[in-house]
Amino acid sequence: MNDTPITTKYPILLVHGLFGFDRIGTFDMFHGIVTALENAGCRVHVPVLSSTHDNETRGEQLLEQIDRFMNRTGYLKANLIGHSQGALTARYAAAVRPDRVASVTSVCGPNHGSEVADWVRRALTPGALPERQAARLIRGFSYFLSLLGGTTDLPRDPVRALDALTTNGVEQFNRRYPQGLPDEWGGEGPERVDGVNYYSWSGCLRDTLLDEGQNAFDPLHLALRSYALLFEREAEHNDGLVGRYSSHLGKVIRSDYPLDHMDAINQTAGWVRSDIDPVQLYVDHAGLLFRKGL
């Protein structure tokens, strides 16, 4: 590892996705990542957003927090790194206020939708009892997380969150905010649009549990492997929630790291494969932003 300080021109904001939070007690969502980036020389902030809501609502919340952070610190722009739905949230902020955003990096972002969200939406008849029951359960769970994280004042809407992550929902979102998207499936998008740099990286499940090391004992990993069975279009190439090519945005750093969807934020609490260090991926990416003058 290079010991040269990585002092990016603009601060890095880590944007959480569905059911996300900044910190609950001593447990942080981006496990070990904030500390590693700060130790490398970066200024880092984790905005607190609605744990369940649509991309635009969360995007407006992000813009408000960017403005407050900028007014407090004097910075003119921010580098946004969004995990999962956080990538769509960051894309909205960059599209609406490119003057406030230096770069957007999508980490396992469903930039063309999630096949798992499609399956859940098909299983829930709109307006019928199953949907209402599921919404009630999800709303209660997100409220519980918000209560622990001290963010109960933020709105939550699990049904709108689900719709915003389906292939159809993201397709509509992409028509309004196409910045950084590839022209063809599986390709790369433009690296720079409206003065904002766009990047993406993501992972794929390995073939068998025997390839996973201690990750094979992580309950979240086992759950993601079960979700992977719901994929059709990207059945062989997904992280358990998002397909490899669905994650592509802007300059693709790599989309087949040996990571599941939660490994990408070093969860559960660092239980990841021994041959990959997700924390170092963030530090390396900060180095890229530094070299780009961002």
CSV table of N, CA, C and O in Angstrom, one decimal, residues 4 47 60 67 80 87 99 120 141 152 190 205 210 222 272:
chain,number,residue,atom,x,y,z
A,4,THR,N,1.7,7.5,0.6
A,4,THR,CA,1.5,8.9,0.2
A,4,THR,C,0.1,9.3,0.6
A,4,THR,O,-0.9,8.6,0.2
A,47,PRO,N,-23.9,10.9,4.9
A,47,PRO,CA,-25.2,11.5,5.0
A,47,PRO,C,-26.2,10.5,5.6
A,47,PRO,O,-26.1,9.3,5.3
A,60,GLU,N,-33.2,14.3,-2.9
A,60,GLU,CA,-33.4,15.6,-2.4
A,60,GLU,C,-32.9,15.7,-1.0
A,60,GLU,O,-32.3,16.8,-0.6
A,67,ASP,N,-25.6,20.6,0.8
A,67,ASP,CA,-25.6,22.0,1.0
A,67,ASP,C,-25.2,22.4,2.4
A,67,ASP,O,-24.3,23.3,2.6
A,80,LEU,N,-19.3,11.7,-4.5
A,80,LEU,CA,-20.3,10.8,-4.0
A,80,LEU,C,-20.0,9.3,-4.3
A,80,LEU,O,-19.8,9.0,-5.5
A,87,ALA,N,-26.4,4.5,-5.0
A,87,ALA,CA,-25.9,4.9,-6.3
A,87,ALA,C,-26.9,5.7,-7.1
A,87,ALA,O,-26.6,6.7,-7.7
A,99,ASP,N,-23.3,21.2,-10.3
A,99,ASP,CA,-22.4,22.2,-9.8
A,99,ASP,C,-21.9,21.8,-8.4
A,99,ASP,O,-20.9,22.3,-7.9
A,120,VAL,N,-39.9,-9.7,-6.3
A,120,VAL,CA,-40.8,-9.3,-5.1
A,120,VAL,C,-42.0,-8.5,-5.5
A,120,VAL,O,-43.1,-8.8,-5.0
A,141,PHE,N,-39.6,-2.6,10.2
A,141,PHE,CA,-38.1,-2.9,10.3
A,141,PHE,C,-37.3,-1.7,10.1
A,141,PHE,O,-36.3,-1.4,10.8
A,152,THR,N,-35.6,8.9,13.2
A,152,THR,CA,-37.0,8.6,13.1
A,152,THR,C,-37.8,9.7,12.5
A,152,THR,O,-39.0,9.6,12.1
A,190,PRO,N,-20.1,7.2,-20.6
A,190,PRO,CA,-19.1,8.3,-20.6
A,190,PRO,C,-18.6,8.5,-19.2
A,190,PRO,O,-19.3,8.5,-18.2
A,205,LEU,N,-21.0,-13.3,-7.1
A,205,LEU,CA,-20.9,-14.5,-6.3
A,205,LEU,C,-20.0,-15.5,-6.9
A,205,LEU,O,-20.0,-15.7,-8.2
A,210,LEU,N,-17.7,-23.4,-1.3
A,210,LEU,CA,-16.3,-23.9,-1.0
A,210,LEU,C,-15.3,-22.8,-1.4
A,210,LEU,O,-14.1,-22.8,-0.9
A,222,LEU,N,-25.3,-16.1,3.0
A,222,LEU,CA,-26.2,-17.3,2.7
A,222,LEU,C,-27.5,-16.8,2.2
A,222,LEU,O,-28.1,-17.4,1.3
A,272,VAL,N,-15.6,-11.4,5.1
A,272,VAL,CA,-15.6,-11.5,3.6
A,272,VAL,C,-14.5,-12.5,3.2
A,272,VAL,O,-13.7,-13.0,4.1
